[in-house]
Amino acid sequence: MTLLEAVDIRMFYGSVCALDGVTLRIGRGEFVSIIGPNGAGKTTLVNVLTGLLAPTSGTVRFKGEDVGGVGPVRLARLGMARAFQLVNVFPALTVGETIAVAVLARLGRGARLFAALAGERRVWDEVRSVAELFGLGDTLARPARTLPQGDKKLLDVASAFALHPEVILLDEPTSGVSTADKHAIMEVLVQAAARLGIHSIIQVEHDMDIVFGYSDRIVALHQGRVLADGRPAELQANDAVMATVVGRAHA
Amino acid sequence: MIARVAGAAAMLALLLAPVLASPYQLTLLLPAFAYAIALLGLNLLFGTTGLLSFGHALFVALGAYTAAWLTTRAGVLALEAIVLAAAALAAVIALPVGLLCVRYVKISFGMLTLAFGMLFYSFLYKFYLVTGGDEGIRVLRPRLLGQTFAGLDKVGFLTGPFYYYALALLVLAALVMRRIVRSPFGLSLRAIRENPDKAAFVGVSVRRYRFYAFMIAAVFGAVGGALLAVPTGLADPQLAYWTHSGNLVFMLLLGGFHHFLGPVVGAVVFIFLQDAVMSLTAYWRFVFGALLAVVVIFFPGGLLGLLARERPA
Ligand SMILES: Nc1ncnc2c1ncn2[C@@H]1O[C@H](COP(=O)(O)OP(=O)(O)O)[C@@H](O)[C@H]1O
Ligand SMILES: [Mg+2]
């Protein structure tokens, strides 16, 4: 069953064509990796799918609803969340507060004016359990800006997971992290997704070990077009695609 | 711990001030209390939400004119009613103004609030019949909790019952604001300040929350304004002039906008400093301009930033 679909998406930045007719359907329960060389349009596609950018033409539907231009808040409510390619935290908020913002929003309690934040039992219990899933349980009281780079990225992902979305989009969740740590992060992500009932994961990823190790399906972008879309084994068998999108790294 | 003791000592000093301080010093504390209330609101916008308004004086003026109009033209003398009316009127005016302003951020937000402040200033100036034009409207002595204090002269009234009334209102305003800042809503506002894009992606309705903050700030501004008008006895258009908004921002920077009590400290220090410098030189605006530059460059955390090394939430 299709959860998220993009139909004939075109995206121009001025005269630069970043997406040139991309059509994509993502089903419940899929783990999809989007791959492609730098500048292929991967981040643009994620931004269009998550409503951060309105495409020049084409439609994006989530659970059958046209979500073009509905904005991230509505998407979060519908069950879509994302984490960003570049480190994206609330610098002065603590790890616990960062996750709490998401939990409060999900529970519809973010606008409570006169309730004591400290007294929100259920929220803090959940904050603790999400933080523990991501190995951030010991850092709850630390301001986000003091975390090491890798933990900042995890915190960004953790706050997105705290929304209990049905689908989550991750733009290079392991970029800037050592190869050894990449696998650890992926393990954490996959387990957390299972625990929190997140059905589908869409990630942009460069590391081919990760891509081929975890994905059910791989979408290869090149110059704004879908070059290939299939199971890892299918892509691996396609030498032309492997040469174009993976290049020397896998040659 | 040290902060607790200092806070308790300051509170005790304020409670005993009518016995210890001169009437003159007390009459300086009254506008400081009023400004402190207005600044608690301004700081919810700036310190907590990250929106700097250059038009907050609009709401201070609105509160002052409410007090003037009600006491002089409508015969309403109960200060409780005046304060509530000021708060309600501020909410009514802030509704359209806020809806428009929060569509913008940073300098555009600041400029728009400045523009609305100047619009209101022109309105006060031109609509003589309603506002008394450049002369403004006098503010009559209000009744406090039904009491007229007819036996007291002006100074006796202001430095006695009105002093405690203003202090109580400030304490109440601070308790309410502290509650707001420490609520889930307060946390959402801080998330917006830190990173509005990310806040939206974790489900925070950024514009709506900014609008709520704007409304609350306006209400605090008008309550402060109503209180400010009583000791001065006058509401005039200068209250809405942009330099008055500038003074409010200065007080906030002086006290320290990272700190919850920064607005209170800033208001008190500003008023006493202004009084001292004005008595020394006619060029007090020059001195204050230089002082503002020094604060912004060398002490961006303000006075409380100097005292408290740790930046509080
Ligand atoms: N904000 C922008 N303004 C102009 N061009 C952009 C912008 N963002 C991306 N591009 C261009 O669009 C193309 C796709 O970029 P992007 O989606 O970031 O690719 P990827 O994430 O695959 O590296 C590139 O040619 C890039 O230079
Ligand atoms: Mg990218």
PDB file of N, CA and C in Angstrom, chain A residues 50 52 72-73 76-77 82 84 88-93 97-98 100-102 104-105 109-117 120 156 159 163, chain B residues 176 179-188 190-206 208-209 212 216 311 313:
ATOM      1  N   THR A  50       8.987  16.541   1.945  1.00  0.00           N
ATOM      2  CA  THR A  50       8.612  16.962   3.306  1.00  0.00           C
ATOM      3  C   THR A  50       8.055  18.383   3.320  1.00  0.00           C
ATOM      4  N   LEU A  52       9.170  21.219   2.567  1.00  0.00           N
ATOM      5  CA  LEU A  52      10.005  22.388   2.831  1.00  0.00           C
ATOM      6  C   LEU A  52      10.103  23.230   1.554  1.00  0.00           C
ATOM      7  N   PRO A  72       5.327  21.874   7.315  1.00  0.00           N
ATOM      8  CA  PRO A  72       5.865  20.806   8.148  1.00  0.00           C
ATOM      9  C   PRO A  72       5.015  20.461   9.380  1.00  0.00           C
ATOM     10  N   VAL A  73       4.296  21.445   9.906  1.00  0.00           N
ATOM     11  CA  VAL A  73       3.523  21.169  11.121  1.00  0.00           C
ATOM     12  C   VAL A  73       2.402  20.181  10.821  1.00  0.00           C
ATOM     13  N   ALA A  76       3.793  16.760  10.181  1.00  0.00           N
ATOM     14  CA  ALA A  76       4.132  16.071  11.418  1.00  0.00           C
ATOM     15  C   ALA A  76       2.871  15.454  12.015  1.00  0.00           C
ATOM     16  N   ARG A  77       1.773  16.199  11.949  1.00  0.00           N
ATOM     17  CA  ARG A  77       0.523  15.707  12.512  1.00  0.00           C
ATOM     18  C   ARG A  77      -0.003  14.509  11.717  1.00  0.00           C
ATOM     19  N   ARG A  82      11.220  14.273   9.717  1.00  0.00           N
ATOM     20  CA  ARG A  82      12.494  14.229   9.012  1.00  0.00           C
ATOM     21  C   ARG A  82      13.637  14.706   9.907  1.00  0.00           C
ATOM     22  N   PHE A  84      17.758  16.360   9.335  1.00  0.00           N
ATOM     23  CA  PHE A  84      18.429  17.152   8.299  1.00  0.00           C
ATOM     24  C   PHE A  84      19.846  16.666   8.011  1.00  0.00           C
ATOM     25  N   ASN A  88      21.358  20.124  12.959  1.00  0.00           N
ATOM     26  CA  ASN A  88      20.206  20.987  13.127  1.00  0.00           C
ATOM     27  C   ASN A  88      19.604  20.746  14.510  1.00  0.00           C
ATOM     28  N   VAL A  89      20.017  21.552  15.466  1.00  0.00           N
ATOM     29  CA  VAL A  89      19.540  21.361  16.838  1.00  0.00           C
ATOM     30  C   VAL A  89      19.018  22.693  17.374  1.00  0.00           C
ATOM     31  N   PHE A  90      18.492  22.651  18.580  1.00  0.00           N
ATOM     32  CA  PHE A  90      18.171  23.876  19.314  1.00  0.00           C
ATOM     33  C   PHE A  90      19.360  24.117  20.244  1.00  0.00           C
ATOM     34  N   PRO A  91      20.325  24.961  19.856  1.00  0.00           N
ATOM     35  CA  PRO A  91      21.605  24.994  20.579  1.00  0.00           C
ATOM     36  C   PRO A  91      21.499  25.150  22.099  1.00  0.00           C
ATOM     37  N   ALA A  92      20.615  26.030  22.560  1.00  0.00           N
ATOM     38  CA  ALA A  92      20.584  26.298  24.002  1.00  0.00           C
ATOM     39  C   ALA A  92      19.677  25.343  24.768  1.00  0.00           C
ATOM     40  N   LEU A  93      18.867  24.566  24.062  1.00  0.00           N
ATOM     41  CA  LEU A  93      17.991  23.639  24.780  1.00  0.00           C
ATOM     42  C   LEU A  93      18.767  22.379  25.145  1.00  0.00           C
ATOM     43  N   GLU A  97      15.010  18.655  26.805  1.00  0.00           N
ATOM     44  CA  GLU A  97      14.054  19.662  26.330  1.00  0.00           C
ATOM     45  C   GLU A  97      13.795  19.517  24.828  1.00  0.00           C
ATOM     46  N   THR A  98      14.862  19.208  24.091  1.00  0.00           N
ATOM     47  CA  THR A  98      14.725  19.071  22.640  1.00  0.00           C
ATOM     48  C   THR A  98      13.726  17.980  22.295  1.00  0.00           C
ATOM     49  N   ALA A 100      11.529  16.797  24.341  1.00  0.00           N
ATOM     50  CA  ALA A 100      10.240  17.162  24.930  1.00  0.00           C
ATOM     51  C   ALA A 100       9.421  18.058  24.004  1.00  0.00           C
ATOM     52  N   VAL A 101      10.082  18.945  23.276  1.00  0.00           N
ATOM     53  CA  VAL A 101       9.364  19.816  22.347  1.00  0.00           C
ATOM     54  C   VAL A 101       8.539  18.960  21.375  1.00  0.00           C
ATOM     55  N   ALA A 102       9.189  17.907  20.866  1.00  0.00           N
ATOM     56  CA  ALA A 102       8.505  17.041  19.904  1.00  0.00           C
ATOM     57  C   ALA A 102       7.380  16.250  20.569  1.00  0.00           C
ATOM     58  N   LEU A 104       5.676  16.976  23.273  1.00  0.00           N
ATOM     59  CA  LEU A 104       4.582  17.902  23.601  1.00  0.00           C
ATOM     60  C   LEU A 104       3.750  18.230  22.364  1.00  0.00           C
ATOM     61  N   ALA A 105       4.445  18.479  21.260  1.00  0.00           N
ATOM     62  CA  ALA A 105       3.727  18.819  20.036  1.00  0.00           C
ATOM     63  C   ALA A 105       2.858  17.645  19.607  1.00  0.00           C
ATOM     64  N   ARG A 109       0.115  19.260  23.450  1.00  0.00           N
ATOM     65  CA  ARG A 109       0.213  20.003  24.708  1.00  0.00           C
ATOM     66  C   ARG A 109       1.179  21.166  24.637  1.00  0.00           C
ATOM     67  N   GLY A 110       1.695  21.429  23.456  1.00  0.00           N
ATOM     68  CA  GLY A 110       2.744  22.441  23.312  1.00  0.00           C
ATOM     69  C   GLY A 110       2.291  23.857  23.623  1.00  0.00           C
ATOM     70  N   ALA A 111       0.983  24.103  23.590  1.00  0.00           N
ATOM     71  CA  ALA A 111       0.500  25.463  23.819  1.00  0.00           C
ATOM     72  C   ALA A 111      -0.015  25.645  25.238  1.00  0.00           C
ATOM     73  N   ARG A 112       0.183  24.637  26.093  1.00  0.00           N
ATOM     74  CA  ARG A 112      -0.322  24.786  27.467  1.00  0.00           C
ATOM     75  C   ARG A 112       0.455  25.854  28.198  1.00  0.00           C
ATOM     76  N   LEU A 113      -0.275  26.921  28.568  1.00  0.00           N
ATOM     77  CA  LEU A 113       0.342  28.129  29.101  1.00  0.00           C
ATOM     78  C   LEU A 113       0.706  28.044  30.566  1.00  0.00           C
ATOM     79  N   PHE A 114      -0.203  27.479  31.338  1.00  0.00           N
ATOM     80  CA  PHE A 114      -0.028  27.577  32.788  1.00  0.00           C
ATOM     81  C   PHE A 114       0.284  26.239  33.451  1.00  0.00           C
ATOM     82  N   ALA A 115       0.444  25.210  32.640  1.00  0.00           N
ATOM     83  CA  ALA A 115       0.862  23.936  33.213  1.00  0.00           C
ATOM     84  C   ALA A 115       2.361  24.008  33.482  1.00  0.00           C
ATOM     85  N   ALA A 116       2.815  23.329  34.525  1.00  0.00           N
ATOM     86  CA  ALA A 116       4.250  23.309  34.790  1.00  0.00           C
ATOM     87  C   ALA A 116       4.893  22.258  33.905  1.00  0.00           C
ATOM     88  N   LEU A 117       5.894  22.683  33.157  1.00  0.00           N
ATOM     89  CA  LEU A 117       6.613  21.763  32.281  1.00  0.00           C
ATOM     90  C   LEU A 117       7.199  20.604  33.082  1.00  0.00           C
ATOM     91  N   GLU A 120       4.978  17.549  33.779  1.00  0.00           N
ATOM     92  CA  GLU A 120       4.445  16.721  32.690  1.00  0.00           C
ATOM     93  C   GLU A 120       5.080  15.331  32.757  1.00  0.00           C
ATOM     94  N   ASP A 156      18.963  15.111  16.616  1.00  0.00           N
ATOM     95  CA  ASP A 156      18.039  15.571  15.578  1.00  0.00           C
ATOM     96  C   ASP A 156      17.123  14.411  15.164  1.00  0.00           C
ATOM     97  N   SER A 159      14.640  13.482  18.013  1.00  0.00           N
ATOM     98  CA  SER A 159      13.470  14.357  18.165  1.00  0.00           C
ATOM     99  C   SER A 159      12.463  14.117  17.045  1.00  0.00           C
ATOM    100  N   LEU A 163       8.200  11.989  17.416  1.00  0.00           N
ATOM    101  CA  LEU A 163       6.887  12.324  16.869  1.00  0.00           C
ATOM    102  C   LEU A 163       6.084  11.067  16.534  1.00  0.00           C
TER     103      LEU A 163
ATOM    104  N   VAL B 176       3.067  35.241  37.223  1.00  0.00           N
ATOM    105  CA  VAL B 176       2.343  34.756  36.042  1.00  0.00           C
ATOM    106  C   VAL B 176       3.329  34.498  34.902  1.00  0.00           C
ATOM    107  N   ARG B 179       5.407  31.427  35.398  1.00  0.00           N
ATOM    108  CA  ARG B 179       4.590  30.261  35.104  1.00  0.00           C
ATOM    109  C   ARG B 179       4.568  30.008  33.584  1.00  0.00           C
ATOM    110  N   ILE B 180       4.386  31.073  32.841  1.00  0.00           N
ATOM    111  CA  ILE B 180       4.314  30.943  31.378  1.00  0.00           C
ATOM    112  C   ILE B 180       5.646  30.457  30.809  1.00  0.00           C
ATOM    113  N   VAL B 181       6.748  31.059  31.305  1.00  0.00           N
ATOM    114  CA  VAL B 181       8.057  30.709  30.770  1.00  0.00           C
ATOM    115  C   VAL B 181       8.402  29.253  31.078  1.00  0.00           C
ATOM    116  N   ARG B 182       7.917  28.773  32.213  1.00  0.00           N
ATOM    117  CA  ARG B 182       8.234  27.398  32.610  1.00  0.00           C
ATOM    118  C   ARG B 182       7.183  26.386  32.185  1.00  0.00           C
ATOM    119  N   SER B 183       6.290  26.799  31.303  1.00  0.00           N
ATOM    120  CA  SER B 183       5.240  25.887  30.846  1.00  0.00           C
ATOM    121  C   SER B 183       5.688  25.200  29.560  1.00  0.00           C
ATOM    122  N   PRO B 184       4.940  24.205  29.120  1.00  0.00           N
ATOM    123  CA  PRO B 184       5.213  23.631  27.799  1.00  0.00           C
ATOM    124  C   PRO B 184       5.230  24.710  26.711  1.00  0.00           C
ATOM    125  N   PHE B 185       4.335  25.677  26.836  1.00  0.00           N
ATOM    126  CA  PHE B 185       4.311  26.780  25.861  1.00  0.00           C
ATOM    127  C   PHE B 185       5.641  27.531  25.868  1.00  0.00           C
ATOM    128  N   GLY B 186       6.157  27.813  27.066  1.00  0.00           N
ATOM    129  CA  GLY B 186       7.442  28.514  27.178  1.00  0.00           C
ATOM    130  C   GLY B 186       8.567  27.737  26.498  1.00  0.00           C
ATOM    131  N   LEU B 187       8.553  26.422  26.682  1.00  0.00           N
ATOM    132  CA  LEU B 187       9.573  25.603  26.028  1.00  0.00           C
ATOM    133  C   LEU B 187       9.422  25.672  24.505  1.00  0.00           C
ATOM    134  N   SER B 188       8.187  25.624  24.042  1.00  0.00           N
ATOM    135  CA  SER B 188       7.966  25.727  22.595  1.00  0.00           C
ATOM    136  C   SER B 188       8.500  27.052  22.056  1.00  0.00           C
ATOM    137  N   ARG B 190      10.954  28.811  23.292  1.00  0.00           N
ATOM    138  CA  ARG B 190      12.422  28.778  23.260  1.00  0.00           C
ATOM    139  C   ARG B 190      12.919  27.966  22.073  1.00  0.00           C
ATOM    140  N   ALA B 191      12.207  26.901  21.762  1.00  0.00           N
ATOM    141  CA  ALA B 191      12.585  26.105  20.589  1.00  0.00           C
ATOM    142  C   ALA B 191      12.477  26.967  19.330  1.00  0.00           C
ATOM    143  N   ILE B 192      11.429  27.786  19.253  1.00  0.00           N
ATOM    144  CA  ILE B 192      11.251  28.677  18.102  1.00  0.00           C
ATOM    145  C   ILE B 192      12.397  29.676  18.030  1.00  0.00           C
ATOM    146  N   ARG B 193      12.772  30.211  19.181  1.00  0.00           N
ATOM    147  CA  ARG B 193      13.885  31.163  19.212  1.00  0.00           C
ATOM    148  C   ARG B 193      15.164  30.502  18.702  1.00  0.00           C
ATOM    149  N   GLU B 194      15.410  29.280  19.140  1.00  0.00           N
ATOM    150  CA  GLU B 194      16.673  28.622  18.817  1.00  0.00           C
ATOM    151  C   GLU B 194      16.743  28.199  17.355  1.00  0.00           C
ATOM    152  N   ASN B 195      15.615  27.757  16.800  1.00  0.00           N
ATOM    153  CA  ASN B 195      15.661  27.196  15.452  1.00  0.00           C
ATOM    154  C   ASN B 195      14.231  26.996  14.939  1.00  0.00           C
ATOM    155  N   PRO B 196      13.656  28.045  14.358  1.00  0.00           N
ATOM    156  CA  PRO B 196      12.253  27.959  13.958  1.00  0.00           C
ATOM    157  C   PRO B 196      11.976  26.868  12.920  1.00  0.00           C
ATOM    158  N   ASP B 197      12.924  26.624  12.008  1.00  0.00           N
ATOM    159  CA  ASP B 197      12.680  25.604  10.990  1.00  0.00           C
ATOM    160  C   ASP B 197      12.561  24.225  11.617  1.00  0.00           C
ATOM    161  N   LYS B 198      13.501  23.954  12.506  1.00  0.00           N
ATOM    162  CA  LYS B 198      13.440  22.647  13.158  1.00  0.00           C
ATOM    163  C   LYS B 198      12.193  22.539  14.030  1.00  0.00           C
ATOM    164  N   ALA B 199      11.868  23.628  14.721  1.00  0.00           N
ATOM    165  CA  ALA B 199      10.670  23.619  15.575  1.00  0.00           C
ATOM    166  C   ALA B 199       9.449  23.216  14.759  1.00  0.00           C
ATOM    167  N   ALA B 200       9.321  23.792  13.569  1.00  0.00           N
ATOM    168  CA  ALA B 200       8.171  23.455  12.720  1.00  0.00           C
ATOM    169  C   ALA B 200       8.171  21.971  12.378  1.00  0.00           C
ATOM    170  N   PHE B 201       9.359  21.419  12.128  1.00  0.00           N
ATOM    171  CA  PHE B 201       9.420  20.008  11.734  1.00  0.00           C
ATOM    172  C   PHE B 201       9.152  19.059  12.897  1.00  0.00           C
ATOM    173  N   VAL B 202       9.263  19.538  14.117  1.00  0.00           N
ATOM    174  CA  VAL B 202       8.826  18.666  15.212  1.00  0.00           C
ATOM    175  C   VAL B 202       7.422  19.066  15.669  1.00  0.00           C
ATOM    176  N   GLY B 203       6.709  19.765  14.817  1.00  0.00           N
ATOM    177  CA  GLY B 203       5.278  19.937  15.045  1.00  0.00           C
ATOM    178  C   GLY B 203       4.852  21.203  15.766  1.00  0.00           C
ATOM    179  N   VAL B 204       5.773  22.158  15.956  1.00  0.00           N
ATOM    180  CA  VAL B 204       5.409  23.402  16.636  1.00  0.00           C
ATOM    181  C   VAL B 204       4.858  24.398  15.612  1.00  0.00           C
ATOM    182  N   SER B 205       3.665  24.902  15.851  1.00  0.00           N
ATOM    183  CA  SER B 205       3.071  25.892  14.943  1.00  0.00           C
ATOM    184  C   SER B 205       3.734  27.233  15.196  1.00  0.00           C
ATOM    185  N   VAL B 206       4.819  27.467  14.491  1.00  0.00           N
ATOM    186  CA  VAL B 206       5.703  28.583  14.811  1.00  0.00           C
ATOM    187  C   VAL B 206       4.973  29.929  14.804  1.00  0.00           C
ATOM    188  N   ARG B 208       1.763  30.618  14.946  1.00  0.00           N
ATOM    189  CA  ARG B 208       0.688  30.721  15.930  1.00  0.00           C
ATOM    190  C   ARG B 208       1.256  31.004  17.328  1.00  0.00           C
ATOM    191  N   TYR B 209       2.350  30.319  17.658  1.00  0.00           N
ATOM    192  CA  TYR B 209       2.934  30.517  18.986  1.00  0.00           C
ATOM    193  C   TYR B 209       3.555  31.907  19.109  1.00  0.00           C
ATOM    194  N   TYR B 212       0.716  34.177  19.873  1.00  0.00           N
ATOM    195  CA  TYR B 212       0.325  34.127  21.282  1.00  0.00           C
ATOM    196  C   TYR B 212       1.298  34.947  22.142  1.00  0.00           C
ATOM    197  N   ILE B 216       0.417  38.175  24.565  1.00  0.00           N
ATOM    198  CA  ILE B 216       0.746  38.232  25.995  1.00  0.00           C
ATOM    199  C   ILE B 216       1.624  39.446  26.276  1.00  0.00           C
ATOM    200  N   ARG B 311      24.453  30.830  31.878  1.00  0.00           N
ATOM    201  CA  ARG B 311      23.307  31.381  31.165  1.00  0.00           C
ATOM    202  C   ARG B 311      22.079  30.527  31.465  1.00  0.00           C
ATOM    203  N   ALA B 313      18.090  29.175  31.483  1.00  0.00           N
ATOM    204  CA  ALA B 313      17.192  28.813  30.386  1.00  0.00           C
ATOM    205  C   ALA B 313      16.262  29.959  30.025  1.00  0.00           C
TER     206      ALA B 313
END
